[in-house]
Tab-separated table of C-alpha atoms in Angstrom:
chain	number	residue	atom	x	y	z
C	1140	UNK	CA	124.911	124.118	141.914
C	1141	UNK	CA	121.711	122.718	140.458
C	1142	UNK	CA	118.389	123.571	141.947
C	1143	UNK	CA	116.302	120.751	143.211
C	1144	UNK	CA	112.974	120.413	141.441
C	1145	UNK	CA	110.043	120.927	143.714
C	1146	UNK	CA	107.779	117.920	143.771
C	1147	UNK	CA	104.236	118.635	142.540
C	1148	UNK	CA	101.730	119.123	145.288
C	1149	UNK	CA	99.382	116.270	145.832
C	1150	UNK	CA	95.779	117.122	146.508
C	1151	UNK	CA	94.898	116.885	150.168
C	1152	UNK	CA	91.962	114.896	151.476
C	1153	UNK	CA	90.298	118.139	152.528
C	1154	UNK	CA	90.731	119.595	149.030
C	1155	UNK	CA	89.203	116.516	147.431
C	1156	UNK	CA	86.246	116.676	149.804
C	1157	UNK	CA	85.666	120.338	148.929
C	1158	UNK	CA	85.729	119.513	145.203
C	1159	UNK	CA	83.250	116.678	145.653
C	1160	UNK	CA	80.921	118.825	147.750
C	1161	UNK	CA	81.047	121.645	145.159
C	1162	UNK	CA	80.287	119.196	142.351
C	1163	UNK	CA	77.317	117.774	144.269
C	1164	UNK	CA	75.978	121.253	145.033
C	1165	UNK	CA	76.294	122.317	141.388
C	1166	UNK	CA	74.528	119.146	140.239
C	1167	UNK	CA	71.758	119.709	142.785
C	1168	UNK	CA	71.351	123.338	141.690
C	1169	UNK	CA	71.159	122.297	138.029
C	1170	UNK	CA	68.550	119.669	138.882
C	1171	UNK	CA	66.424	122.167	140.804
C	1172	UNK	CA	66.589	124.726	137.985
C	1173	UNK	CA	65.683	122.032	135.454
C	1174	UNK	CA	62.787	120.666	137.511
C	1175	UNK	CA	61.479	123.767	139.342
C	1176	UNK	CA	62.877	126.778	137.500
C	1177	UNK	CA	60.445	129.687	137.582
C	1178	UNK	CA	58.665	128.405	140.702
C	1179	UNK	CA	59.161	129.455	144.313
C	1180	UNK	CA	61.774	132.057	143.510
C	1181	UNK	CA	64.055	129.667	141.615
C	1182	UNK	CA	65.355	131.148	138.349
C	1183	UNK	CA	64.830	129.582	134.957
C	1184	UNK	CA	67.844	128.835	132.760
C	1185	UNK	CA	67.008	131.932	130.709
C	1186	UNK	CA	66.959	134.117	133.843
C	1187	UNK	CA	70.185	132.595	135.099
C	1188	UNK	CA	71.947	133.302	131.824
C	1189	UNK	CA	70.614	136.871	131.923
C	1190	UNK	CA	71.832	137.425	135.494
C	1191	UNK	CA	75.268	136.066	134.624
C	1192	UNK	CA	75.448	138.244	131.529
C	1193	UNK	CA	75.607	135.237	129.208
C	1194	UNK	CA	73.282	135.890	126.260
C	1195	UNK	CA	71.184	133.048	124.881
C	1196	UNK	CA	69.935	133.565	121.336
C	1197	UNK	CA	66.708	131.643	121.375
C	1198	UNK	CA	63.027	131.614	122.296
C	1199	UNK	CA	61.478	131.456	125.724
C	1200	UNK	CA	58.926	128.834	126.752
C	1201	UNK	CA	56.281	131.568	126.535
C	1202	UNK	CA	57.176	132.228	122.913
C	1203	UNK	CA	56.808	128.561	121.996
C	1204	UNK	CA	53.296	128.613	123.458
C	1205	UNK	CA	52.050	131.658	121.502
C	1206	UNK	CA	50.734	129.664	118.565
C	1207	UNK	CA	49.170	126.283	117.941
C	1208	UNK	CA	52.715	125.296	116.938
C	1209	UNK	CA	56.119	126.960	116.738
C	1210	UNK	CA	59.105	126.499	114.437
C	1211	UNK	CA	62.492	127.777	115.642
C	1212	UNK	CA	65.557	128.070	113.424
C	1213	UNK	CA	68.602	128.234	115.692
C	1214	UNK	CA	71.564	130.342	114.661
C	1215	UNK	CA	74.205	127.609	114.610
C	1216	UNK	CA	76.553	129.274	112.144
C	1217	UNK	CA	77.112	127.428	108.882
C	1218	UNK	CA	74.767	124.596	109.808
C	1219	UNK	CA	71.174	123.588	110.473
C	1220	UNK	CA	69.105	123.039	113.594
C	1221	UNK	CA	65.322	123.436	113.700
C	1222	UNK	CA	62.971	122.879	116.636
C	1223	UNK	CA	59.331	122.094	115.870
C	1224	UNK	CA	57.096	122.445	118.934
C	1225	UNK	CA	53.423	121.602	119.279
C	1226	UNK	CA	51.395	121.432	122.503
C	1227	UNK	CA	54.427	120.875	124.707
C	1228	UNK	CA	55.985	118.209	122.471
C	1229	UNK	CA	59.220	118.861	120.603
C	1230	UNK	CA	61.115	117.564	117.576
C	1231	UNK	CA	64.675	118.723	116.897
C	1232	UNK	CA	65.722	118.393	113.264
C	1233	UNK	CA	69.536	118.385	113.058
C	1234	UNK	CA	71.844	119.857	115.692
C	1235	UNK	CA	74.224	122.325	114.083
C	1236	UNK	CA	78.007	122.358	114.116
C	1237	UNK	CA	80.401	121.073	116.810
C	1238	UNK	CA	81.233	124.701	117.697
C	1239	UNK	CA	77.568	125.497	118.328
C	1240	UNK	CA	76.830	122.449	120.513
C	1241	UNK	CA	76.953	124.192	123.902
C	1242	UNK	CA	75.010	127.257	122.758
C	1243	UNK	CA	72.336	125.015	121.212
C	1244	UNK	CA	71.947	123.088	124.472
C	1245	UNK	CA	71.731	126.371	126.409
C	1246	UNK	CA	69.094	127.721	124.020
C	1247	UNK	CA	66.996	124.564	124.363
C	1248	UNK	CA	67.161	124.788	128.165
C	1249	UNK	CA	66.269	128.493	128.085
C	1250	UNK	CA	63.241	127.598	125.947
C	1251	UNK	CA	62.030	125.270	128.699
C	1252	UNK	CA	62.727	122.123	126.694
C	1253	UNK	CA	63.329	119.234	129.056
C	1254	UNK	CA	62.462	116.354	126.759
C	1255	UNK	CA	62.649	115.848	123.007
C	1256	UNK	CA	60.095	113.459	121.598
C	1257	UNK	CA	62.160	113.126	118.423
C	1258	UNK	CA	65.623	114.064	117.260
C	1259	UNK	CA	66.013	113.766	113.495
C	1260	UNK	CA	69.282	113.481	111.599
C	1261	UNK	CA	68.598	114.513	108.010
C	1262	UNK	CA	72.040	113.301	106.917
C	1263	UNK	CA	75.399	112.686	108.645
C	1264	UNK	CA	77.360	115.822	107.756
C	1265	UNK	CA	79.104	117.587	110.655
C	1266	UNK	CA	77.219	120.861	110.135
C	1267	UNK	CA	73.975	118.991	110.849
C	1268	UNK	CA	75.037	116.534	113.568
C	1269	UNK	CA	77.852	118.460	115.275
C	1270	UNK	CA	75.866	119.086	118.441
C	1271	UNK	CA	73.732	115.946	118.399
C	1272	UNK	CA	75.797	113.928	120.877
C	1273	UNK	CA	75.642	116.894	123.282
C	1274	UNK	CA	71.852	117.031	122.895
C	1275	UNK	CA	71.542	113.282	123.494
C	1276	UNK	CA	73.728	113.597	126.578
C	1277	UNK	CA	71.863	116.537	128.130
C	1278	UNK	CA	68.204	115.923	127.278
C	1279	UNK	CA	65.760	113.065	127.541
C	1280	UNK	CA	65.209	111.871	123.977
C	1281	UNK	CA	62.529	109.330	123.110
C	1282	UNK	CA	63.416	108.515	119.504
C	1283	UNK	CA	66.366	109.238	117.207
C	1284	UNK	CA	65.262	109.125	113.561
C	1285	UNK	CA	68.100	108.369	111.145
C	1286	UNK	CA	68.649	108.294	107.395
C	1287	UNK	CA	69.971	105.143	105.745
C	1288	UNK	CA	73.491	104.839	107.167
C	1289	UNK	CA	74.379	101.544	105.497
C	1290	UNK	CA	77.057	103.238	103.375
C	1291	UNK	CA	78.310	105.521	106.168
C	1292	UNK	CA	81.235	105.013	108.538
C	1293	UNK	CA	79.104	104.599	111.629
C	1294	UNK	CA	81.998	103.675	113.909
C	1295	UNK	CA	84.211	106.746	113.734
C	1296	UNK	CA	84.141	110.524	113.771
C	1297	UNK	CA	81.149	112.697	114.602
C	1298	UNK	CA	78.609	110.098	113.508
C	1299	UNK	CA	80.215	107.476	115.732
C	1300	UNK	CA	79.983	109.850	118.704
C	1301	UNK	CA	76.273	110.424	118.066
C	1302	UNK	CA	75.410	106.747	117.711
C	1303	UNK	CA	77.565	105.843	120.693
C	1304	UNK	CA	75.858	108.434	122.889
C	1305	UNK	CA	72.426	107.255	121.731
C	1306	UNK	CA	73.312	103.706	122.755
C	1307	UNK	CA	74.653	104.799	126.144
C	1308	UNK	CA	71.537	106.873	126.807
C	1309	UNK	CA	69.217	104.056	125.782
C	1310	UNK	CA	67.596	106.124	123.035
C	1311	UNK	CA	65.473	104.219	120.539
C	1312	UNK	CA	66.906	104.572	117.029
C	1313	UNK	CA	64.791	104.219	113.900
C	1314	UNK	CA	65.889	104.209	110.264
C	1315	UNK	CA	63.394	106.395	108.427
C	1316	UNK	CA	61.282	105.038	105.608
C	1317	UNK	CA	59.406	107.029	102.989
C	1318	UNK	CA	55.834	107.603	104.098
C	1319	UNK	CA	56.388	107.137	107.830
C	1320	UNK	CA	54.417	109.476	110.082
C	1321	UNK	CA	54.996	110.556	113.674
C	1322	UNK	CA	52.530	112.363	115.926
C	1323	UNK	CA	53.731	115.633	117.459
C	1324	UNK	CA	51.007	117.146	119.587
C	1325	UNK	CA	48.010	117.505	117.272
C	1326	UNK	CA	50.361	117.784	114.303
C	1327	UNK	CA	52.012	115.183	112.113
C	1328	UNK	CA	55.637	114.809	111.038
C	1329	UNK	CA	55.875	112.918	107.754
C	1330	UNK	CA	58.948	111.487	106.037
C	1331	UNK	CA	58.070	112.520	102.490
C	1332	UNK	CA	61.224	110.944	101.043
C	1333	UNK	CA	63.934	109.001	102.863
C	1334	UNK	CA	66.734	110.001	100.499
C	1335	UNK	CA	67.211	109.726	96.759
C	1336	UNK	CA	66.688	106.095	95.695
C	1337	UNK	CA	69.952	104.709	94.329
C	1338	UNK	CA	72.052	107.667	95.466
C	1339	UNK	CA	75.783	107.005	95.289
C	1340	UNK	CA	77.536	106.668	98.681
C	1341	UNK	CA	79.553	109.832	98.077
C	1342	UNK	CA	76.383	111.860	97.394
C	1343	UNK	CA	75.599	112.272	101.094
C	1344	UNK	CA	73.454	115.377	100.551
C	1345	UNK	CA	71.044	113.333	98.446
C	1346	UNK	CA	70.512	110.887	101.311
C	1347	UNK	CA	68.798	113.712	103.212
C	1348	UNK	CA	65.468	112.986	104.840
C	1349	UNK	CA	62.783	115.269	103.415
C	1350	UNK	CA	60.298	116.069	106.177
C	1351	UNK	CA	56.962	117.845	106.401
C	1352	UNK	CA	55.274	118.935	109.631
C	1353	UNK	CA	51.590	119.720	109.201
C	1354	UNK	CA	48.939	121.087	111.536
C	1355	UNK	CA	45.655	121.925	109.886
C	1356	UNK	CA	46.397	124.320	107.030
C	1357	UNK	CA	49.920	125.108	108.236
C	1358	UNK	CA	52.892	123.097	106.967
C	1359	UNK	CA	56.659	123.306	107.327
C	1360	UNK	CA	59.008	121.649	104.817
C	1361	UNK	CA	62.612	120.695	105.620
C	1362	UNK	CA	64.674	118.979	102.925
C	1363	UNK	CA	68.043	119.021	104.689
C	1364	UNK	CA	70.766	119.416	102.072
C	1365	UNK	CA	68.879	117.598	99.310
C	1366	UNK	CA	70.137	118.738	95.920
C	1367	UNK	CA	68.340	119.083	92.602
C	1368	UNK	CA	68.198	115.342	91.806
C	1369	UNK	CA	66.548	114.510	95.133
C	1370	UNK	CA	64.264	117.531	94.937
C	1371	UNK	CA	63.010	116.330	91.545
C	1372	UNK	CA	62.459	112.836	92.954
C	1373	UNK	CA	60.568	114.389	95.868
C	1374	UNK	CA	58.406	116.419	93.516
C	1375	UNK	CA	57.695	113.392	91.324
C	1376	UNK	CA	56.814	111.228	94.322
C	1377	UNK	CA	54.678	113.715	96.267
C	1378	UNK	CA	53.373	116.241	93.765
C	1379	UNK	CA	51.250	118.805	95.606
C	1380	UNK	CA	51.960	116.872	98.814
C	1381	UNK	CA	55.052	119.060	99.267
C	1382	UNK	CA	52.857	122.176	99.619
C	1383	UNK	CA	54.006	124.214	102.597
C	1384	UNK	CA	53.628	127.531	104.369
C	1385	UNK	CA	57.191	127.746	105.656
C	1386	UNK	CA	60.275	126.295	103.944
C	1387	UNK	CA	63.786	125.797	105.233
C	1388	UNK	CA	65.880	126.792	102.231
C	1389	UNK	CA	67.618	123.690	100.922
C	1390	UNK	CA	71.369	123.300	101.531
C	1391	UNK	CA	71.710	126.700	103.248
C	1392	UNK	CA	70.389	128.515	100.186
C	1393	UNK	CA	72.717	126.864	97.674
C	1394	UNK	CA	72.108	127.020	93.929
C	1395	UNK	CA	72.498	123.226	93.879
C	1396	UNK	CA	69.116	123.082	95.653
C	1397	UNK	CA	65.913	125.174	95.807
C	1398	UNK	CA	64.944	124.236	92.264
C	1399	UNK	CA	62.106	125.881	90.405
C	1400	UNK	CA	60.464	122.447	90.134
C	1401	UNK	CA	60.200	122.102	93.902
C	1402	UNK	CA	59.266	125.713	94.599
C	1403	UNK	CA	56.472	125.632	92.006
C	1404	UNK	CA	54.856	122.732	93.870
C	1405	UNK	CA	55.686	123.743	97.432
C	1406	UNK	CA	54.591	127.387	97.015
C	1407	UNK	CA	55.865	128.531	100.427
C	1408	UNK	CA	54.979	131.942	101.744
C	1409	UNK	CA	58.349	132.250	103.498
C	1410	UNK	CA	61.774	130.623	103.369
C	1411	UNK	CA	64.419	130.622	106.101
C	1412	UNK	CA	68.090	130.417	105.157
C	1413	UNK	CA	70.259	128.877	107.870
C	1414	UNK	CA	73.887	129.799	107.214
C	1415	UNK	CA	76.960	131.423	108.742
C	1416	UNK	CA	77.742	135.112	108.462
C	1417	UNK	CA	80.163	135.799	105.569
C	1418	UNK	CA	80.552	132.045	105.006
C	1419	UNK	CA	83.099	130.701	102.527
C	1420	UNK	CA	80.409	129.138	100.320
C	1421	UNK	CA	78.638	132.383	99.444
C	1422	UNK	CA	75.355	131.054	100.865
C	1423	UNK	CA	72.692	132.030	100.155
C	1424	UNK	CA	73.478	132.244	96.446
C	1425	UNK	CA	72.145	135.284	94.602
C	1426	UNK	CA	70.283	133.242	92.009
C	1427	UNK	CA	68.366	131.453	94.768
C	1428	UNK	CA	67.387	134.743	96.397
C	1429	UNK	CA	66.245	135.943	92.985
C	1430	UNK	CA	64.208	132.759	92.551
C	1431	UNK	CA	62.541	133.274	95.919
C	1432	UNK	CA	61.723	136.867	94.992
C	1433	UNK	CA	60.271	135.825	91.624
C	1434	UNK	CA	57.985	133.375	93.427
C	1435	UNK	CA	56.867	135.944	96.004
C	1436	UNK	CA	58.589	134.121	98.869
C	1437	UNK	CA	59.571	136.226	101.887
C	1438	UNK	CA	63.138	135.474	103.023
C	1439	UNK	CA	64.546	135.328	106.551
C	1440	UNK	CA	68.205	134.620	107.394
C	1441	UNK	CA	69.881	133.368	110.563
C	1442	UNK	CA	73.221	134.916	109.553
C	1443	UNK	CA	71.655	138.386	109.593
C	1444	UNK	CA	68.824	137.993	112.100
C	1445	UNK	CA	70.049	135.306	114.485
C	1446	UNK	CA	67.722	132.640	115.848
C	1447	UNK	CA	64.214	132.947	114.402
C	1448	UNK	CA	60.973	131.668	115.933
C	1449	UNK	CA	57.668	131.537	114.082
C	1450	UNK	CA	54.312	131.045	115.779
C	1451	UNK	CA	51.879	129.120	113.585
C	1452	UNK	CA	48.144	128.560	113.717
C	1453	UNK	CA	46.181	125.607	112.404
C	1454	UNK	CA	44.283	127.969	110.077
C	1455	UNK	CA	47.528	128.478	108.130
C	1456	UNK	CA	48.463	131.900	109.508
C	1457	UNK	CA	51.890	132.548	111.007
C	1458	UNK	CA	54.004	135.335	112.435
C	1459	UNK	CA	57.639	135.950	113.302
C	1460	UNK	CA	58.209	136.521	117.018
C	1461	UNK	CA	60.762	138.912	118.432
C	1462	UNK	CA	63.244	137.451	120.898
C	1463	UNK	CA	61.814	139.489	123.758
C	1464	UNK	CA	58.538	137.628	123.273
C	1465	UNK	CA	56.626	140.433	121.558
C	1466	UNK	CA	55.151	139.982	118.128
C	1467	UNK	CA	57.135	141.303	115.215
C	1468	UNK	CA	55.806	144.347	113.433
C	1469	UNK	CA	56.245	142.385	110.203
C	1470	UNK	CA	53.289	140.092	110.866
C	1471	UNK	CA	52.111	138.032	107.936
C	1472	UNK	CA	48.665	138.220	106.477
C	1473	UNK	CA	46.424	135.354	107.558
C	1474	UNK	CA	46.553	133.388	104.342
C	1475	UNK	CA	45.308	129.831	104.161
C	1476	UNK	CA	47.473	127.858	101.732
C	1477	UNK	CA	46.090	124.741	100.152
C	1478	UNK	CA	46.929	121.576	102.054
């Protein structure tokens, strides 16, 4: 005798109403936290995560306000994502890996970021754009700055998701050009080089946007995954114009980047390596760490230290901030590098 299969239960009208009401209440709560968090007894996102026991590895809004500007290197595993903040305005350079998308969005919320004036894609590799569609979906973004994508498959895969979300959200998209400048607070974001001229389509790393944020005597240099050929082109084009205080190590600290030619001109006081713990590529490579040491460059690493936030002053001084909001004991000397 065969057993009759029980028909699946259909949701009742009452059950559907409960689901809708719960969804509306959750949306309303999220809106209130976003708009009024920290006021009138309402928690901030950071407090909410703390109460729920969900750690967020990132800065608080108070940390971002400790200097004239702040540069945050998010721990996104084997990828890149950097937030440059100045006087309440924010620029996100790259957005990590697909696996880090939700944690990146949570960290931005916990930092009090509600709007991004710019989101920059240095180049369309998944470890740099993996969370970008999530960012575009969850934050107000004024402008998306892109590299030359004429040779890229802009319809499919991760890149297609990013461009599709930008279109749905009505975000202005701009293809970067060498020499373009964008105001960020009192600082300036400059596209020093919009990729290696004549780079072959398969050399995606050498299409990286090379960017410099400057505020008075402080400067931050981000070259994406630019390799030696593009670094040499950057050095030839800009000369001492690549001088910086803080440098994001090129290509996660790879020996294919971070050339002596660039470092001799940039002369950073500190370099930050953004890479995954025990990654398969061996980043950062030993010869690059040796090169940094030979040039007197202090090294910080997201794989060992997690998300890192630096407070910067217009006089060129800077300091690493601890996640709790207190200043690090390893505070830099107030040096004033040449502009």
